[in-house]
Short mmCIF file of C-alpha atoms and ligand atoms in Angstrom, two decimals:
data_model
loop_
_atom_site.label_atom_id
_atom_site.label_comp_id
_atom_site.label_asym_id
_atom_site.label_seq_id
_atom_site.Cartn_x
_atom_site.Cartn_y
_atom_site.Cartn_z
CA MET U 1 -114.76 -28.45 51.72
CA ILE U 2 -112.72 -28.00 48.53
CA GLU U 3 -109.07 -29.09 48.81
CA ILE U 4 -106.33 -27.87 46.47
CA PHE U 5 -103.10 -29.87 46.14
CA THR U 6 -99.80 -28.09 45.63
CA PRO U 7 -97.38 -29.36 42.96
CA SER U 8 -95.24 -30.92 45.69
CA GLU U 9 -98.27 -32.86 46.99
CA LEU U 10 -99.31 -34.24 43.59
CA PRO U 11 -96.92 -37.23 43.67
CA ARG U 12 -98.91 -38.62 46.61
CA ALA U 13 -102.13 -38.28 44.57
CA ARG U 14 -100.44 -40.02 41.63
CA ALA U 15 -99.28 -42.86 43.89
CA VAL U 16 -102.70 -43.63 45.33
CA GLY U 17 -104.29 -43.26 41.89
CA ALA U 18 -101.85 -45.77 40.40
CA LEU U 19 -102.55 -48.15 43.29
CA VAL U 20 -106.34 -48.03 42.80
CA GLY U 21 -105.96 -48.43 39.02
CA SER U 22 -103.70 -51.45 39.36
CA MET U 23 -105.90 -53.03 42.03
CA LEU U 24 -109.01 -52.78 39.84
CA ARG U 25 -107.09 -54.23 36.87
CA ARG U 26 -105.85 -57.17 38.95
CA LEU U 27 -109.29 -57.76 40.50
CA GLN U 28 -110.94 -57.73 37.08
CA GLU U 29 -108.36 -60.16 35.68
CA ARG U 30 -108.89 -62.54 38.59
CA THR U 31 -112.69 -62.46 38.49
CA THR U 32 -114.26 -65.32 36.50
CA VAL U 33 -117.44 -67.36 36.36
CA GLY U 34 -117.79 -68.91 39.83
CA THR U 35 -115.92 -66.18 41.70
CA ASN U 36 -117.74 -65.31 44.92
CA LEU U 37 -118.24 -61.60 45.69
CA LEU U 38 -116.75 -62.32 49.12
CA ASP U 39 -113.57 -63.62 47.39
CA ILE U 40 -113.22 -60.25 45.61
CA ASP U 41 -113.68 -58.49 48.96
CA ARG U 42 -110.98 -60.68 50.55
CA TRP U 43 -108.54 -60.15 47.65
CA THR U 44 -109.11 -56.40 48.01
CA GLU U 45 -108.43 -56.48 51.74
CA THR U 46 -105.13 -58.31 51.11
CA MET U 47 -104.04 -55.88 48.37
CA ILE U 48 -104.81 -52.86 50.58
CA ARG U 49 -102.82 -54.35 53.46
CA GLU U 50 -99.85 -55.29 51.22
CA ALA U 51 -99.76 -51.73 49.81
CA GLY U 52 -99.78 -50.15 53.27
CA ALA U 53 -103.01 -48.35 52.35
CA GLU U 54 -106.31 -47.93 54.20
CA SER U 55 -109.84 -48.73 53.08
CA CYS U 56 -112.25 -45.80 52.69
CA TYR U 57 -115.20 -48.18 53.00
CA VAL U 58 -114.83 -50.43 56.04
CA ASP U 59 -115.84 -47.77 58.59
CA TYR U 60 -117.88 -45.70 56.13
CA ALA U 61 -121.23 -44.75 57.71
CA PRO U 62 -122.98 -41.94 55.80
CA SER U 63 -126.55 -40.82 56.44
CA PHE U 64 -127.89 -42.77 53.42
CA GLY U 65 -126.41 -46.18 54.34
CA ARG U 66 -126.87 -48.59 57.20
CA GLY U 67 -123.31 -48.12 58.32
CA PRO U 68 -120.60 -49.01 58.83
CA PHE U 69 -120.15 -50.64 55.41
CA GLY U 70 -117.87 -53.34 56.82
CA HIS U 71 -116.31 -54.41 53.48
CA PHE U 72 -113.40 -53.27 51.30
CA ILE U 73 -114.98 -52.85 47.84
CA CYS U 74 -118.40 -52.28 46.31
CA THR U 75 -119.59 -55.19 44.15
CA SER U 76 -122.75 -54.35 42.19
CA VAL U 77 -124.23 -57.11 39.99
CA ASN U 78 -126.68 -56.64 37.07
CA ASP U 79 -129.53 -54.40 38.33
CA ALA U 80 -127.41 -53.24 41.31
CA VAL U 81 -125.49 -50.09 40.41
CA LEU U 82 -124.09 -48.29 43.46
CA HIS U 83 -122.78 -49.32 46.90
CA GLY U 84 -123.23 -53.04 46.21
CA LEU U 85 -122.49 -54.78 49.52
CA PRO U 86 -120.32 -57.88 48.97
CA HIS U 87 -122.30 -60.99 49.93
CA ASP U 88 -122.30 -64.75 49.36
CA TYR U 89 -122.97 -64.86 45.61
CA ARG U 90 -121.07 -66.78 42.90
CA LEU U 91 -120.84 -64.88 39.61
CA ARG U 92 -122.49 -66.48 36.57
CA ASP U 93 -121.61 -66.30 32.90
CA GLY U 94 -122.96 -63.01 31.52
CA ASP U 95 -123.29 -61.22 34.86
CA LEU U 96 -122.61 -57.48 34.58
CA LEU U 97 -120.34 -56.57 37.49
CA THR U 98 -119.29 -53.14 38.75
CA LEU U 99 -116.30 -52.89 41.08
CA ASP U 100 -116.00 -49.53 42.86
CA LEU U 101 -112.92 -48.97 45.00
CA ALA U 102 -111.59 -46.09 47.10
CA VAL U 103 -108.49 -46.25 49.29
CA THR U 104 -106.29 -43.83 51.20
CA LEU U 105 -102.51 -43.94 50.83
CA ASP U 106 -100.23 -41.47 52.60
CA GLY U 107 -103.25 -39.28 53.46
CA VAL U 108 -104.72 -39.00 49.95
CA VAL U 109 -107.78 -40.77 48.49
CA ALA U 110 -108.33 -42.16 44.98
CA ASP U 111 -111.72 -43.47 43.84
CA SER U 112 -112.45 -45.45 40.67
CA ALA U 113 -115.03 -47.85 39.29
CA VAL U 114 -115.20 -50.25 36.36
CA SER U 115 -118.08 -52.25 34.89
CA PHE U 116 -117.50 -55.45 32.89
CA VAL U 117 -119.25 -58.65 31.90
CA VAL U 118 -118.09 -61.87 33.56
CA GLY U 119 -117.36 -64.87 31.35
CA THR U 120 -118.17 -65.15 27.65
CA ALA U 121 -121.97 -64.73 27.41
CA ALA U 122 -122.02 -60.92 27.24
CA ALA U 123 -125.28 -59.35 26.08
CA PRO U 124 -124.56 -56.77 23.33
CA GLU U 125 -126.80 -54.21 25.07
CA ASP U 126 -124.76 -54.59 28.27
CA LEU U 127 -121.49 -53.96 26.41
CA ALA U 128 -123.08 -50.95 24.68
CA MET U 129 -124.25 -49.48 27.99
CA ILE U 130 -120.79 -49.91 29.54
CA GLU U 131 -119.22 -48.25 26.49
CA VAL U 132 -121.58 -45.26 26.85
CA THR U 133 -120.59 -44.67 30.49
CA GLU U 134 -116.90 -44.91 29.48
CA ARG U 135 -117.48 -42.42 26.66
CA ALA U 136 -119.34 -40.07 29.01
CA LEU U 137 -116.43 -40.30 31.45
CA ALA U 138 -113.96 -39.49 28.65
CA ALA U 139 -116.09 -36.48 27.65
CA GLY U 140 -116.12 -35.20 31.23
CA ILE U 141 -112.34 -35.59 31.46
CA ALA U 142 -111.88 -33.81 28.11
CA ALA U 143 -113.89 -30.84 29.44
CA ALA U 144 -111.76 -30.58 32.60
CA ALA U 145 -109.14 -27.82 32.56
CA PRO U 146 -108.26 -24.71 34.58
CA GLY U 147 -110.97 -22.08 34.08
CA ALA U 148 -113.66 -24.59 33.12
CA LYS U 149 -116.76 -24.74 35.31
CA ILE U 150 -118.20 -27.80 37.03
CA GLY U 151 -121.29 -27.31 34.85
CA ASP U 152 -119.13 -27.83 31.76
CA LEU U 153 -118.17 -31.30 33.00
CA SER U 154 -121.76 -32.15 33.95
CA HIS U 155 -122.98 -30.98 30.57
CA ALA U 156 -120.33 -33.01 28.70
CA ILE U 157 -121.18 -36.17 30.66
CA GLY U 158 -124.95 -35.66 30.44
CA SER U 159 -124.87 -34.99 26.69
CA VAL U 160 -123.32 -38.39 25.98
CA LEU U 161 -125.75 -40.23 28.26
CA THR U 162 -128.79 -38.39 26.87
CA GLU U 163 -127.79 -38.88 23.23
CA ALA U 164 -127.46 -42.60 23.91
CA GLY U 165 -131.02 -42.58 25.30
CA TYR U 166 -130.36 -43.25 28.98
CA PRO U 167 -132.33 -41.53 31.77
CA ILE U 168 -130.05 -39.70 34.23
CA ASN U 169 -130.30 -39.82 38.02
CA LEU U 170 -128.95 -36.59 39.54
CA GLN U 171 -128.89 -37.81 43.16
CA PHE U 172 -125.46 -39.49 43.07
CA GLY U 173 -122.59 -38.19 40.93
CA GLY U 174 -118.97 -37.15 40.96
CA HIS U 175 -117.22 -35.31 43.76
CA GLY U 176 -114.04 -33.71 44.94
CA VAL U 177 -111.51 -36.02 46.58
CA GLY U 178 -108.52 -35.26 48.78
CA SER U 179 -107.89 -36.29 52.35
CA THR U 180 -111.44 -37.73 52.43
CA MET U 181 -113.44 -39.71 49.85
CA HIS U 182 -116.37 -37.34 49.29
CA GLY U 183 -115.43 -33.65 49.22
CA ASP U 184 -116.84 -30.67 47.37
CA PRO U 185 -117.68 -29.85 44.68
CA HIS U 186 -120.49 -32.21 43.67
CA ILE U 187 -120.45 -33.03 39.95
CA ALA U 188 -123.92 -34.03 38.75
CA ASN U 189 -124.07 -36.32 35.72
CA ASP U 190 -125.98 -33.67 33.80
CA GLY U 191 -126.16 -29.91 34.03
CA ARG U 192 -125.75 -26.56 32.35
CA ALA U 193 -122.42 -25.48 30.86
CA GLY U 194 -120.88 -22.33 32.31
CA ARG U 195 -122.37 -22.84 35.78
CA GLY U 196 -120.77 -23.61 39.12
CA TYR U 197 -117.31 -23.67 40.67
CA THR U 198 -114.33 -22.76 38.48
CA LEU U 199 -111.67 -25.49 38.20
CA ARG U 200 -108.09 -24.69 39.15
CA PRO U 201 -104.81 -26.61 39.15
CA GLY U 202 -104.41 -28.94 42.10
CA LEU U 203 -108.10 -29.85 42.37
CA LEU U 204 -108.74 -33.61 42.50
CA LEU U 205 -112.09 -34.80 41.14
CA ALA U 206 -113.78 -38.19 40.87
CA LEU U 207 -116.02 -38.22 37.77
CA GLU U 208 -118.50 -41.08 37.69
CA PRO U 209 -121.22 -41.41 35.06
CA TRP U 210 -123.59 -44.31 35.77
CA VAL U 211 -126.86 -45.36 34.18
CA MET U 212 -129.72 -47.78 34.47
CA ALA U 213 -131.06 -49.04 31.13
CA ASP U 214 -134.64 -47.74 31.36
CA THR U 215 -135.15 -45.73 34.57
CA ASP U 216 -133.66 -43.04 36.80
CA GLU U 217 -135.25 -44.48 39.94
CA LEU U 218 -133.29 -46.38 42.58
CA VAL U 219 -134.45 -48.77 45.27
CA THR U 220 -132.43 -49.84 48.32
CA ASP U 221 -131.88 -53.51 49.18
CA ASP U 222 -132.76 -54.95 52.57
CA ASP U 223 -129.00 -54.85 53.31
CA GLY U 224 -129.40 -51.08 53.70
CA TRP U 225 -126.64 -50.33 51.18
CA THR U 226 -127.05 -51.84 47.72
CA LEU U 227 -128.87 -49.51 45.30
CA ARG U 228 -130.71 -51.17 42.39
CA SER U 229 -132.73 -49.98 39.45
CA ALA U 230 -136.40 -49.77 40.42
CA THR U 231 -137.36 -51.68 37.26
CA GLY U 232 -134.79 -54.47 37.53
CA ALA U 233 -133.02 -53.09 34.46
CA ARG U 234 -129.28 -53.64 34.17
CA THR U 235 -126.82 -50.87 34.97
CA ALA U 236 -123.26 -49.60 34.32
CA HIS U 237 -120.82 -47.23 36.03
CA SER U 238 -117.40 -45.82 35.08
CA GLU U 239 -115.26 -43.68 37.39
CA HIS U 240 -111.79 -42.15 37.41
CA THR U 241 -110.06 -39.76 39.77
CA ILE U 242 -108.38 -36.89 37.90
CA ALA U 243 -106.10 -34.02 38.86
CA ILE U 244 -106.60 -30.60 37.28
CA THR U 245 -103.21 -29.53 35.92
CA GLU U 246 -101.91 -26.25 34.47
CA ASP U 247 -103.06 -27.20 30.96
CA GLY U 248 -105.81 -29.79 31.35
CA ALA U 249 -106.43 -32.88 33.44
CA GLU U 250 -104.40 -35.93 34.35
CA VAL U 251 -106.16 -39.28 34.92
CA LEU U 252 -104.71 -40.71 38.13
CA THR U 253 -106.49 -44.10 38.22
CA LEU U 254 -105.61 -45.50 34.79
CA ARG U 255 -105.81 -49.30 34.62
MG1 MG I 1 -116.28 -44.78 43.55
MG1 MG I 2 -116.87 -41.69 43.75
#
């Protein structure tokens, strides 16, 4: 289902977007060498409760996971890239961490993800890979405007990833958001310009380029949730929720 938000409903989308952006910023600031992934999950639970919001993840039980998820945030470390289930692990210097967070506030969802390196021992190739996913996200946002097609966004994202030399997995990508976390349309991280659904004002989209350094193949952990690169290569993921406006797009989940 594709949901369209009226101008009078947009303030609710802005409010939940600002909440998710500020939560990710605070979680990133608080995360250091030695932080346990379960600490991050607990901090997230507290922030959601204090904001009067609801988690999109705790009861999440899609066909591809061993649901319900049972935690408040996705924590994907190094070769884990999507749906990382928080578990008893203390972060080490140089770990590449992705936090992916979606919450509902006042009936509207915002969804955003950030990758960063913990501590001071960042590998240059990790920082470069993160920068590419951020640049691909910016290109997708720049292509988003009324009248543009979903394929234009996919093409903009995919061009940046391909030029940087990363293989692209088309199984998981961006999506519409609204009253639920995963609505239509699907936004693949590569595709042909000029194809697909035409964007219009009031559409909320989560764009989320992600890559694995040398493969497009995923494997699932024994936990039934965490998706890792099949080769053990490291990974990165950047996501924002945006609103299509009369003259372009507004990023709702700025940090
Ligand atoms: Mg997300
Ligand atoms: Mg998403």
